PDB file of C-alpha atoms and ligand atoms in Angstrom:
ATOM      1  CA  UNK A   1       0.000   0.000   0.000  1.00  0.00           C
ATOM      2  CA  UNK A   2       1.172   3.535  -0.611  1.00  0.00           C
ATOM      3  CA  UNK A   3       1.198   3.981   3.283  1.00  0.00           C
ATOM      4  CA  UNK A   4       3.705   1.227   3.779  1.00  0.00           C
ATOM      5  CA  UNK A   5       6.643   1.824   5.628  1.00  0.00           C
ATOM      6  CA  UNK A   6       9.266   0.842   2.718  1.00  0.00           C
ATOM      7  CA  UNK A   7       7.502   3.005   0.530  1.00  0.00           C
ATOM      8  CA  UNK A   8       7.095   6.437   3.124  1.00  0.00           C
ATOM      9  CA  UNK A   9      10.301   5.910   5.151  1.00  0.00           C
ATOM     10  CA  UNK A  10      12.559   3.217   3.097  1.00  0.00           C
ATOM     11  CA  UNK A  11      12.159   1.353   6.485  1.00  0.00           C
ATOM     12  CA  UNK A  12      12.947  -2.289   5.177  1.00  0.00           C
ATOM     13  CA  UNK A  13      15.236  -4.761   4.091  1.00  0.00           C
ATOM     14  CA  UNK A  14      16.489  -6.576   0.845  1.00  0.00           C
ATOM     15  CA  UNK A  15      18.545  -8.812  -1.119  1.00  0.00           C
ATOM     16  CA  UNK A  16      19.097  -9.109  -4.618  1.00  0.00           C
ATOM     17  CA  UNK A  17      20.303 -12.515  -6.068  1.00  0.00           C
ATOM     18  CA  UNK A  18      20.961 -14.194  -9.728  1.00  0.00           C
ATOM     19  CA  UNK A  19      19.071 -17.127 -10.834  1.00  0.00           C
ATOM     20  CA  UNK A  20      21.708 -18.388 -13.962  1.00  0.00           C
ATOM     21  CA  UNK A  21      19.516 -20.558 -16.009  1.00  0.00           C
ATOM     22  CA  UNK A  22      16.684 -21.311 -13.660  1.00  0.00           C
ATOM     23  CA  UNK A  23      19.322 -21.837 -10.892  1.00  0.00           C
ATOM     24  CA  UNK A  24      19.299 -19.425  -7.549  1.00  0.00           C
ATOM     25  CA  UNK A  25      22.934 -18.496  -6.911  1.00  0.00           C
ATOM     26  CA  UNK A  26      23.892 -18.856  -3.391  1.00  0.00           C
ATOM     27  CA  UNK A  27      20.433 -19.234  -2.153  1.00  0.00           C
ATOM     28  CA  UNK A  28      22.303 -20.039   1.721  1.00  0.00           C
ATOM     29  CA  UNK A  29      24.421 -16.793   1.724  1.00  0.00           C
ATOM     30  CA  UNK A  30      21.284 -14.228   1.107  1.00  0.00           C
ATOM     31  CA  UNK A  31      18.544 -15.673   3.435  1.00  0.00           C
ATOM     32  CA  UNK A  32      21.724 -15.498   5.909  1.00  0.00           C
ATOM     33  CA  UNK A  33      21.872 -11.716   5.427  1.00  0.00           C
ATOM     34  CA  UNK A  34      18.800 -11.423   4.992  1.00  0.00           C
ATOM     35  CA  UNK A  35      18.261 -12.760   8.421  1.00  0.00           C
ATOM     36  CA  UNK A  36      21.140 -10.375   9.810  1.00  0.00           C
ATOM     37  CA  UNK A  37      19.470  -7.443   8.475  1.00  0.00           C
ATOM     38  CA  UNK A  38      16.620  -8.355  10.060  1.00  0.00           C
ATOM     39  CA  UNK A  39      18.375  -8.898  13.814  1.00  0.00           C
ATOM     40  CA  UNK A  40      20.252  -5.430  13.309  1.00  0.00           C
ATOM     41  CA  UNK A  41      16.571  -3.838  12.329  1.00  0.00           C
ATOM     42  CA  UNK A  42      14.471  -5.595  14.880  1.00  0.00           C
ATOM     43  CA  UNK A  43      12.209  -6.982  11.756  1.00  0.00           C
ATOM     44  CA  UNK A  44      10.861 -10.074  12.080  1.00  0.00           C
ATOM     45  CA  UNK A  45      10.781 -11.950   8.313  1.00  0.00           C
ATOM     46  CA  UNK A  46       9.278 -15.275   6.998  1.00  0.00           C
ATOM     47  CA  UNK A  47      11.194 -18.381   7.903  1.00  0.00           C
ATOM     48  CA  UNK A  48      14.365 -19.550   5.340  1.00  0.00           C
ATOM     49  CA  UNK A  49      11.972 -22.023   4.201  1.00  0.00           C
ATOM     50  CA  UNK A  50       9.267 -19.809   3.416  1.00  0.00           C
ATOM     51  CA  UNK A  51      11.411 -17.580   0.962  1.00  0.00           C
ATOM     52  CA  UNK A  52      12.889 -20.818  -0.317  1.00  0.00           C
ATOM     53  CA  UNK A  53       9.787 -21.719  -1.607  1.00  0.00           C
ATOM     54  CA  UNK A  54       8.733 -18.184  -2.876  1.00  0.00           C
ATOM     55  CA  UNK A  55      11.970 -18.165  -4.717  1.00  0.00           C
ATOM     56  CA  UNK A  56      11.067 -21.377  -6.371  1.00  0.00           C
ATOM     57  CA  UNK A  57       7.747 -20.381  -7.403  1.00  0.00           C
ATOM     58  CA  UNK A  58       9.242 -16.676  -8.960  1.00  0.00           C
ATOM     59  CA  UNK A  59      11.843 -18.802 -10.803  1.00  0.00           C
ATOM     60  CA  UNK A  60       9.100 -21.329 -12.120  1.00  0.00           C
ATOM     61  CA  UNK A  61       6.331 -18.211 -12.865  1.00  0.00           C
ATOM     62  CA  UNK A  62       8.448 -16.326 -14.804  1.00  0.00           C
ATOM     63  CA  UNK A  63       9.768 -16.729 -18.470  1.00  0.00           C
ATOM     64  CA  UNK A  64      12.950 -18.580 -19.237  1.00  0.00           C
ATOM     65  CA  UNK A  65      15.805 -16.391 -19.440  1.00  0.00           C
ATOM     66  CA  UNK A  66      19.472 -16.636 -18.940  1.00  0.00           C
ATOM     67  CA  UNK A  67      20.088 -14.405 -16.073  1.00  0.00           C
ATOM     68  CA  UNK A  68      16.803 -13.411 -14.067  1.00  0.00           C
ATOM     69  CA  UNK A  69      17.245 -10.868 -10.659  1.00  0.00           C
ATOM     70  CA  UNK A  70      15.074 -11.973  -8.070  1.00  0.00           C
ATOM     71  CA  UNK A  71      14.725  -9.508  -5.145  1.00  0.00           C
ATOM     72  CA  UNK A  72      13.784 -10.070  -1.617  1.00  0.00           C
ATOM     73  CA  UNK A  73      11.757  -7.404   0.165  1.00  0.00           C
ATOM     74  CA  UNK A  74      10.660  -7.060   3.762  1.00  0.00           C
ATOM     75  CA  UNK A  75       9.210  -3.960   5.029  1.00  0.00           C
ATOM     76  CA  UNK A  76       7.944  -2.480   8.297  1.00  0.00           C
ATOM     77  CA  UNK A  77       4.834  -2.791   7.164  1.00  0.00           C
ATOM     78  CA  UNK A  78       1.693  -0.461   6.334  1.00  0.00           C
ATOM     79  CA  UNK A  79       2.088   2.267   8.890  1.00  0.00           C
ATOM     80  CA  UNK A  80      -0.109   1.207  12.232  1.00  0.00           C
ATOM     81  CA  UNK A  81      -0.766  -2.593  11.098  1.00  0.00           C
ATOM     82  CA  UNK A  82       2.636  -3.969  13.191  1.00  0.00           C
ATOM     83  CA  UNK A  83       3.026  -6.394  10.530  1.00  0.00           C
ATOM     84  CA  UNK A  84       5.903  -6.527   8.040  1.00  0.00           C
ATOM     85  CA  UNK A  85       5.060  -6.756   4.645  1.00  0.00           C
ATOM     86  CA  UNK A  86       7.260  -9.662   2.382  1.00  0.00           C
ATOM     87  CA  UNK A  87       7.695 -10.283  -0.985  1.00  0.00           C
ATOM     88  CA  UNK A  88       9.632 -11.451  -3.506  1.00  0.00           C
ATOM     89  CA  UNK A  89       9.840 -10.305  -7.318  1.00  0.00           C
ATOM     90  CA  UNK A  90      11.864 -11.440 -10.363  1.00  0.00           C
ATOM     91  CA  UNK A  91      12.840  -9.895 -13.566  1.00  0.00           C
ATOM     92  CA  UNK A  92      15.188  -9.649 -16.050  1.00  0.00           C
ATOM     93  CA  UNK A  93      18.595  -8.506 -15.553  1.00  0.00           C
ATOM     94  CA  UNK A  94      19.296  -5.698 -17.072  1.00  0.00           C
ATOM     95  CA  UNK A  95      22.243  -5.024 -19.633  1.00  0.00           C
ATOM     96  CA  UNK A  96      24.692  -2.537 -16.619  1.00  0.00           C
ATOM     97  CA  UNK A  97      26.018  -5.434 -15.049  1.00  0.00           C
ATOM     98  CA  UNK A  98      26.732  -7.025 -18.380  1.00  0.00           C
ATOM     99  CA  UNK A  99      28.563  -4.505 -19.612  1.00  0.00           C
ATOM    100  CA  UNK A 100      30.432  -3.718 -16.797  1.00  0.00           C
ATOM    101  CA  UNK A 101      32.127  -7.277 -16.217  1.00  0.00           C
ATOM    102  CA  UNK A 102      32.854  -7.431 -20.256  1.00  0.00           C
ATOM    103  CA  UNK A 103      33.913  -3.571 -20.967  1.00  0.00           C
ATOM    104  CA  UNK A 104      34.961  -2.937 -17.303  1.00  0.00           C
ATOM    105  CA  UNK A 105      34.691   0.787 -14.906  1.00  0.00           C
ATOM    106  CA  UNK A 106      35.871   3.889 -14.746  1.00  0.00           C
ATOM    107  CA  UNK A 107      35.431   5.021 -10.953  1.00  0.00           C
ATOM    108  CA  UNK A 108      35.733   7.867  -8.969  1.00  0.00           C
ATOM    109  CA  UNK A 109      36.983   7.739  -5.601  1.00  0.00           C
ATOM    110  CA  UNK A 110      34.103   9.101  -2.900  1.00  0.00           C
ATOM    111  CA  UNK A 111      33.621  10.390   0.526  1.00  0.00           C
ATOM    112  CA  UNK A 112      30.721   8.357   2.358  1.00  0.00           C
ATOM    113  CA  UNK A 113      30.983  10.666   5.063  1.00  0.00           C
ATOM    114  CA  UNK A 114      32.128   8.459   8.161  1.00  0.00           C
ATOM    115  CA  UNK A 115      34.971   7.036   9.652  1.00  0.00           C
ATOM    116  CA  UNK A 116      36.418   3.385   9.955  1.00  0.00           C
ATOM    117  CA  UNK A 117      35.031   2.635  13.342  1.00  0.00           C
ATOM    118  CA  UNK A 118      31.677   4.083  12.936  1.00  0.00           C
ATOM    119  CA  UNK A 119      29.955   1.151  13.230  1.00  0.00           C
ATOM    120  CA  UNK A 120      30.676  -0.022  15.944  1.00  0.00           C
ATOM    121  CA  UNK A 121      29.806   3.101  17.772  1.00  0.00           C
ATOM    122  CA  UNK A 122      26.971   4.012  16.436  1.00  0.00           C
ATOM    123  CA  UNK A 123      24.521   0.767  15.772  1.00  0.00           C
ATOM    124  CA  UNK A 124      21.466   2.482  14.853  1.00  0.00           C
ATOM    125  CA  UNK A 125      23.366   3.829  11.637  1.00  0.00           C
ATOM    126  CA  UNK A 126      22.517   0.249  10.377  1.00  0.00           C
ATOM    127  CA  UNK A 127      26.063  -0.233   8.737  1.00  0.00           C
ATOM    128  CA  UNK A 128      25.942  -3.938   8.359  1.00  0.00           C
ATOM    129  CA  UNK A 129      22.426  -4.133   7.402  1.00  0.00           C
ATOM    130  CA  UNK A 130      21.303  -4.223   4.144  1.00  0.00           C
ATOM    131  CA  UNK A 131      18.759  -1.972   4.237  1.00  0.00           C
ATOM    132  CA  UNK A 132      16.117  -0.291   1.241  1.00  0.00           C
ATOM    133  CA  UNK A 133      17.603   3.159   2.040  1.00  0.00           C
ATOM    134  CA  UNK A 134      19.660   3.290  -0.915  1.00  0.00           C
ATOM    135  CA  UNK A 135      19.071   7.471  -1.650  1.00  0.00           C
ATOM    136  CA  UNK A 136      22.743   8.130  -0.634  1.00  0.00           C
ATOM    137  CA  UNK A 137      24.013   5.367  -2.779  1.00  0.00           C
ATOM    138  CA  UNK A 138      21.784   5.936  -6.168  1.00  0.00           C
ATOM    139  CA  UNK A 139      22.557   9.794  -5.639  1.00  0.00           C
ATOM    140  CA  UNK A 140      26.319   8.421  -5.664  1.00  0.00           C
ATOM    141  CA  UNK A 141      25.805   6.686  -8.647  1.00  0.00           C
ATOM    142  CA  UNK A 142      24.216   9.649 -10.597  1.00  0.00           C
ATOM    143  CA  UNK A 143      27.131  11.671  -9.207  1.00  0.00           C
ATOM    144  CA  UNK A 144      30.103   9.560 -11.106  1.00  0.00           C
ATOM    145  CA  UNK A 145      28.002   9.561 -14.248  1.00  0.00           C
ATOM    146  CA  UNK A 146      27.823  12.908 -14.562  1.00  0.00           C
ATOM    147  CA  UNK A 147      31.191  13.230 -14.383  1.00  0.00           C
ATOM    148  CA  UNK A 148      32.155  11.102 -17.015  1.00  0.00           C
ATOM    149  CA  UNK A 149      33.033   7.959 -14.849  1.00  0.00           C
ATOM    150  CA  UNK A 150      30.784   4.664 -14.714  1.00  0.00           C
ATOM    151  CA  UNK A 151      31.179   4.010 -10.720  1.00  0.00           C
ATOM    152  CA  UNK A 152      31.883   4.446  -7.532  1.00  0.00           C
ATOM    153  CA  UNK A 153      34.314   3.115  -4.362  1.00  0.00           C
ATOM    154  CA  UNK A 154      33.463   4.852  -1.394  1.00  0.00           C
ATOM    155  CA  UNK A 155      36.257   6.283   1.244  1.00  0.00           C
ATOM    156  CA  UNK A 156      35.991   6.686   4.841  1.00  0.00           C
ATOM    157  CA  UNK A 157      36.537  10.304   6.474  1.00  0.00           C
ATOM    158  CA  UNK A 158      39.950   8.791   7.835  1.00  0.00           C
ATOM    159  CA  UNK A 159      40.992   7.550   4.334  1.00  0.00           C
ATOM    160  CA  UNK A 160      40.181   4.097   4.168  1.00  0.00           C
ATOM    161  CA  UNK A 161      38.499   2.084   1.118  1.00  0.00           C
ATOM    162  CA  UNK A 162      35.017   0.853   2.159  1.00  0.00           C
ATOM    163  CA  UNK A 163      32.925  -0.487  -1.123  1.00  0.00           C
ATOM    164  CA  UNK A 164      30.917   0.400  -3.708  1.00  0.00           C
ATOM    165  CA  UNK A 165      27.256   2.154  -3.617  1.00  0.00           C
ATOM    166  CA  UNK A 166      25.819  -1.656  -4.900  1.00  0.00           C
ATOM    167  CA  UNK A 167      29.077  -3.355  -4.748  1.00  0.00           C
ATOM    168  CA  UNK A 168      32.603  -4.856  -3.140  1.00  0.00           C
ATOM    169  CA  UNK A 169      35.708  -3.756  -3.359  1.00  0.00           C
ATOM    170  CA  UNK A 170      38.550  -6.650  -4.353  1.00  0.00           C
ATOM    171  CA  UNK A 171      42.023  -6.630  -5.437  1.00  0.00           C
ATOM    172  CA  UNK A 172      44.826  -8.974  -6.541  1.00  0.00           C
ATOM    173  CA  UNK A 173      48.724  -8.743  -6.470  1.00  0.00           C
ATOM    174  CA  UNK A 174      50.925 -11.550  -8.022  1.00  0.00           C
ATOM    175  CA  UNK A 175      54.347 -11.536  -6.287  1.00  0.00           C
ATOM    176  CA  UNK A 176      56.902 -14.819  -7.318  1.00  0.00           C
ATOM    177  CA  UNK A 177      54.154 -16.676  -8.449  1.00  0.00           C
ATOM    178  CA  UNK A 178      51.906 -16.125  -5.326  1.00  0.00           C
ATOM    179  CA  UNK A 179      48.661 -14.587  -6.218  1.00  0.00           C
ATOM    180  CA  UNK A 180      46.963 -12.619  -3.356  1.00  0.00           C
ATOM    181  CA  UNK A 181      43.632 -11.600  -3.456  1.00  0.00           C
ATOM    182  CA  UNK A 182      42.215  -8.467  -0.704  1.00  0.00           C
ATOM    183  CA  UNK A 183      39.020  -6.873   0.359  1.00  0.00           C
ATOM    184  CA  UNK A 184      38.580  -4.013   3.037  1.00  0.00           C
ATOM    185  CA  UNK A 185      37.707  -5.220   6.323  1.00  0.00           C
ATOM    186  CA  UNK A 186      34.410  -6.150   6.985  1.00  0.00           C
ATOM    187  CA  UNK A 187      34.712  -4.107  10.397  1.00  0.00           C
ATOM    188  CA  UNK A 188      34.865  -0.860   8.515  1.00  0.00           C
ATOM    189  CA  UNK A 189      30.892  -0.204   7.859  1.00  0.00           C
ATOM    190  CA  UNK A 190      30.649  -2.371   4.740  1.00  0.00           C
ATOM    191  CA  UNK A 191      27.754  -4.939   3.954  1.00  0.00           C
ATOM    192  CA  UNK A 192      29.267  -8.298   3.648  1.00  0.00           C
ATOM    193  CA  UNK A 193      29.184  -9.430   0.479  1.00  0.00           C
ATOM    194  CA  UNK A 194      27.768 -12.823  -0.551  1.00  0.00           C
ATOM    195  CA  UNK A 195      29.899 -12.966  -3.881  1.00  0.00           C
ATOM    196  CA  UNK A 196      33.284 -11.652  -1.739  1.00  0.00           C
ATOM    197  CA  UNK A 197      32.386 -14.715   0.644  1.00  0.00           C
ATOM    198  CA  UNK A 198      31.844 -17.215  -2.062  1.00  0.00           C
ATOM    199  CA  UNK A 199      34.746 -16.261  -4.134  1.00  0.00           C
ATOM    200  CA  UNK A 200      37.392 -15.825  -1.349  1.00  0.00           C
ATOM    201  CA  UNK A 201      36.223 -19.610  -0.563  1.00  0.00           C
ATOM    202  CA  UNK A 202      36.977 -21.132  -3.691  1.00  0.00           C
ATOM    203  CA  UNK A 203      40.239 -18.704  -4.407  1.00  0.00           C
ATOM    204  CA  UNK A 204      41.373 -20.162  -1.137  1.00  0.00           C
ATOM    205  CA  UNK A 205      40.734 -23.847  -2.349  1.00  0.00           C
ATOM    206  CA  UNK A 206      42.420 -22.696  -5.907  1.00  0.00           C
ATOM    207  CA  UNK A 207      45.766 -21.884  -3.815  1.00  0.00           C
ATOM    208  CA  UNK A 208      45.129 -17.747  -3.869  1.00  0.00           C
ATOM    209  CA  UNK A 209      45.922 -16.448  -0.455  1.00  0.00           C
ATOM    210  CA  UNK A 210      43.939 -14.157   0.884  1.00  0.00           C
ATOM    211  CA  UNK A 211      44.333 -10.492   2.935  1.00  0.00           C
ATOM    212  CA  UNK A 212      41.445  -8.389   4.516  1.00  0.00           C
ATOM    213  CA  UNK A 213      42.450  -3.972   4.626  1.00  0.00           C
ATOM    214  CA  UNK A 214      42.407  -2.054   5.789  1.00  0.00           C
ATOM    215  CA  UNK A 215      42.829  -0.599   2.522  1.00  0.00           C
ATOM    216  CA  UNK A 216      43.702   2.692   1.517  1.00  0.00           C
ATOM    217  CA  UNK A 217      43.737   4.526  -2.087  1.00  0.00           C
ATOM    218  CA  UNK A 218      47.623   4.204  -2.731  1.00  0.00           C
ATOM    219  CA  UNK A 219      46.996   0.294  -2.344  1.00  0.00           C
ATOM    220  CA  UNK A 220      44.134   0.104  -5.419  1.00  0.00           C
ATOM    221  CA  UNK A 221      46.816   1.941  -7.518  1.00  0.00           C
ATOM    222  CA  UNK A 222      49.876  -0.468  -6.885  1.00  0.00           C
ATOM    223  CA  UNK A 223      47.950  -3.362  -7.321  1.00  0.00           C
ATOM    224  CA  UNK A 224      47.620  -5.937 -10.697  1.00  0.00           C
ATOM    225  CA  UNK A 225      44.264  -5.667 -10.436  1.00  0.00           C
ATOM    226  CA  UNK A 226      40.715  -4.409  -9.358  1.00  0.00           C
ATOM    227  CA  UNK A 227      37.458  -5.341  -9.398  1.00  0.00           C
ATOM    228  CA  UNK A 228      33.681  -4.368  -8.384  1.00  0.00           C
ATOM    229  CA  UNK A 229      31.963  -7.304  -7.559  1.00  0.00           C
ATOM    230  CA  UNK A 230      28.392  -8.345  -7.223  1.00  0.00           C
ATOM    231  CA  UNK A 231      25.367 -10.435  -7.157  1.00  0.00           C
ATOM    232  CA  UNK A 232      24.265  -9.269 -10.434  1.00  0.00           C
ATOM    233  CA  UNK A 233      27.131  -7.794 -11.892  1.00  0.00           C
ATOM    234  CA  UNK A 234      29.429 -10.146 -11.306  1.00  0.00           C
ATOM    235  CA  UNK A 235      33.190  -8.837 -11.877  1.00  0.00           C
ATOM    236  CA  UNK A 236      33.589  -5.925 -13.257  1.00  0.00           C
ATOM    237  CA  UNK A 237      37.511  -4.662 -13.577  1.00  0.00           C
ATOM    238  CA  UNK A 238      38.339  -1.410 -12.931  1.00  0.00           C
ATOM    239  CA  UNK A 239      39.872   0.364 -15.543  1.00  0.00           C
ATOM    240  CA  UNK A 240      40.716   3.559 -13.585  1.00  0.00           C
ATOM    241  CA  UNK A 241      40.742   5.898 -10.725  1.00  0.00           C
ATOM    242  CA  UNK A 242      39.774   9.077 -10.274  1.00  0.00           C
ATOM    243  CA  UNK A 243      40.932   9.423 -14.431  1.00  0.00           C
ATOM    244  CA  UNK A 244      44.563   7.151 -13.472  1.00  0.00           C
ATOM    245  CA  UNK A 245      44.391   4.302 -15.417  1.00  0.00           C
ATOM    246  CA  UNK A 246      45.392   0.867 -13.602  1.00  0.00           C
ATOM    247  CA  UNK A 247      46.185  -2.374 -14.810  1.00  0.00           C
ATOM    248  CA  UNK A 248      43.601  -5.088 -15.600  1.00  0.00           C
ATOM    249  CA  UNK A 249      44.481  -8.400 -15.907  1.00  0.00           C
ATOM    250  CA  UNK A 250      42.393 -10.794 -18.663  1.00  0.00           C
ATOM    251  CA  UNK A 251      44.064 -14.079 -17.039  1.00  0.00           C
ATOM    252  CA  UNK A 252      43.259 -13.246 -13.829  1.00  0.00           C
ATOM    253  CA  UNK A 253      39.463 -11.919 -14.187  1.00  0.00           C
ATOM    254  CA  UNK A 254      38.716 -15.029 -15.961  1.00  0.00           C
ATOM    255  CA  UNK A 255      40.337 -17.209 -13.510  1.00  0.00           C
ATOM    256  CA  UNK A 256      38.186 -15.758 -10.690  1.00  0.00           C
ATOM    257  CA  UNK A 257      34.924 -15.516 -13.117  1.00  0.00           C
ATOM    258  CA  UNK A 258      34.893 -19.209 -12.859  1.00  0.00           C
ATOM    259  CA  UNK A 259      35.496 -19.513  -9.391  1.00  0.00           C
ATOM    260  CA  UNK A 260      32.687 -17.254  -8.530  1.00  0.00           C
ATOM    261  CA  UNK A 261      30.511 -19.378 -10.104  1.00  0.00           C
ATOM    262  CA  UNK A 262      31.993 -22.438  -8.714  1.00  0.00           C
ATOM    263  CA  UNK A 263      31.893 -21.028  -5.375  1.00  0.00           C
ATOM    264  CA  UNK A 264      28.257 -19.809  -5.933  1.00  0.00           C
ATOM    265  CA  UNK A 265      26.712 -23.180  -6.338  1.00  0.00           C
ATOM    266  CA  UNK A 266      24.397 -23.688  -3.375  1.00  0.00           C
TER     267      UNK A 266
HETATM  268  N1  PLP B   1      27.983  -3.615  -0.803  1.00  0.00           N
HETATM  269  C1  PLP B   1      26.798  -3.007  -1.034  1.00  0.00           C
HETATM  270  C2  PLP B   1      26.543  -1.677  -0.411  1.00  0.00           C
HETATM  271  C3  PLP B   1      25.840  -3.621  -1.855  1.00  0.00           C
HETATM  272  O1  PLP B   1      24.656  -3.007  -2.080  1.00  0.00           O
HETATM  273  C4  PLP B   1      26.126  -4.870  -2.443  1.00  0.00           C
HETATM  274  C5  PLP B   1      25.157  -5.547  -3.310  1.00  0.00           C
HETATM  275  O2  PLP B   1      24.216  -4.971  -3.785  1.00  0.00           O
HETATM  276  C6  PLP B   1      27.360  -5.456  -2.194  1.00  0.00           C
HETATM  277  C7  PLP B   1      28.272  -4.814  -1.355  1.00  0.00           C
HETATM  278  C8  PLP B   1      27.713  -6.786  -2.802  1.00  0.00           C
HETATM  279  O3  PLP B   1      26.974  -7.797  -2.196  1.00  0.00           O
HETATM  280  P1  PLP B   1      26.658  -9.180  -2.925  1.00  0.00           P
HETATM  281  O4  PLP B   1      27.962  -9.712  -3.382  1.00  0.00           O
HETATM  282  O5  PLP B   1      26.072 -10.005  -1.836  1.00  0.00           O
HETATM  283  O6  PLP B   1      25.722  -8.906  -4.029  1.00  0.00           O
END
């Protein structure tokens, strides 16, 4: 209803996953954060089951496509009912994230506006939730585009990398054969991401080592590579920063391509 509390105050909770063929991509790792965002919001949701089955009947209800977004919604409800409202929807992906894991991102480097250790002091700033109040991060978005870049990594007040407005942050160095691959740390105010969880799983049963930040600028622009990464988009490598190009590495993109879907198997 128009007087429901996602709609008037963005008070709610989401997820977005890819279904690749007919098949739900890590299923396991979204009703998990889903549930999280829930705890940190005091919302109480459907059971796992519940949205399992919902997710099955979206997938089998819509059209066959290749790559279909289904979204998971839970509101505070219609205002005065104390009931959340649930629901899930699928459609389509569209053709951003495509583009941006085959042609890659120009992004601009951004200030989000708080420091490193915000979250923990301040837990009604909903840092590790996932929550529908995505203003800030849309307005981001529109911000890089019109000036001339595609997206965004955000930067704490005290200079550390945090993520992107819809994304995470990764990066890989190759030193004597030993390929590292490092995200910011979680503890900084970033959501969690699923794909960052599945990937660094099967990079670390490929042989990769892995490093969490904290991260700062200078380490994005001595690495061998960067990438966005997503539900939905995928990979995306960064092409440059702040109008500094960086290297991008083919090899190493598709190596990890496949092990994101490996590791995104349910
Ligand atoms: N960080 C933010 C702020 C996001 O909105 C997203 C996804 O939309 C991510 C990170 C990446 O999360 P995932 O890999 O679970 O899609």
């Amino acid at each position: 209803m128009a007087t429901d509390l996602g709609a008037t105050r963005g008070d709610g909770i989401f997820e977005s996953l890819l279904a690749v063929d007919g098949v739900p991509r890590k299923v396991g790792a979204h009703l998990d954060r889903l549930a999280k965002s829930a705890r940190i919001m005091d919302l109480d949701i459907p059971s796992a089951e519940s949205w399992q089955r919902a997710i099955a009947t979206a997938v089998a209800e819509h059209p066959a496509v290749e790559e279909l977004v289904i979204k998971l919604l839970v509101t505070r409800g219609v205002e005065g009912a104390q009931r959340p409202t649930a629901w899930v929807q699928a459609e389509p992906a569209g053709p951003t994230g495509r583009r941006q894991r085959t042609e890659g991102v120009d992004i601009l480097l951004l200030d989000r506006g708080y420091d490193s250790n915000l979250a923990e002091r301040a837990p009604w700033l909903l840092l590790g939730a996932k929550t529908l109040s995505y203003a800030v991060n849309m307005a981001a978005l529109r911000y890089a585009k019109a000036n001339g870049a595609d997206d965004v990594i955000f930067t704490s007040t005290d200079g550390l990398v945090l993520e992107g407005p819809t994304s995470t942050v990764l990066m890989a160095t190759e030193r004597d054969g030993v390929k590292t691959l490092v995200t910011p740390l979680l503890e900084n105010g970033i959501l969690p991401g699923t794909s960052q969880g599945a990937l660094f799983k099967a990079a670390a049963d490929a042989g990769w080592q892995l490093g969490y930040g904290p991260l700062e600028p200078k380490h994005l622009f001595d690495a061998d590579a960067v990438w966005l990464v997503s539900s939905i988009r995928l990979l995306a490598p960064v092409k440059s920063i702040d109008g500094k190009a960086i290297p991008v590495s083919l090899t190493m993109t598709e190596e990890l391509t496949k092990l994101l879907a490996e590791g995104s198997r349910d």
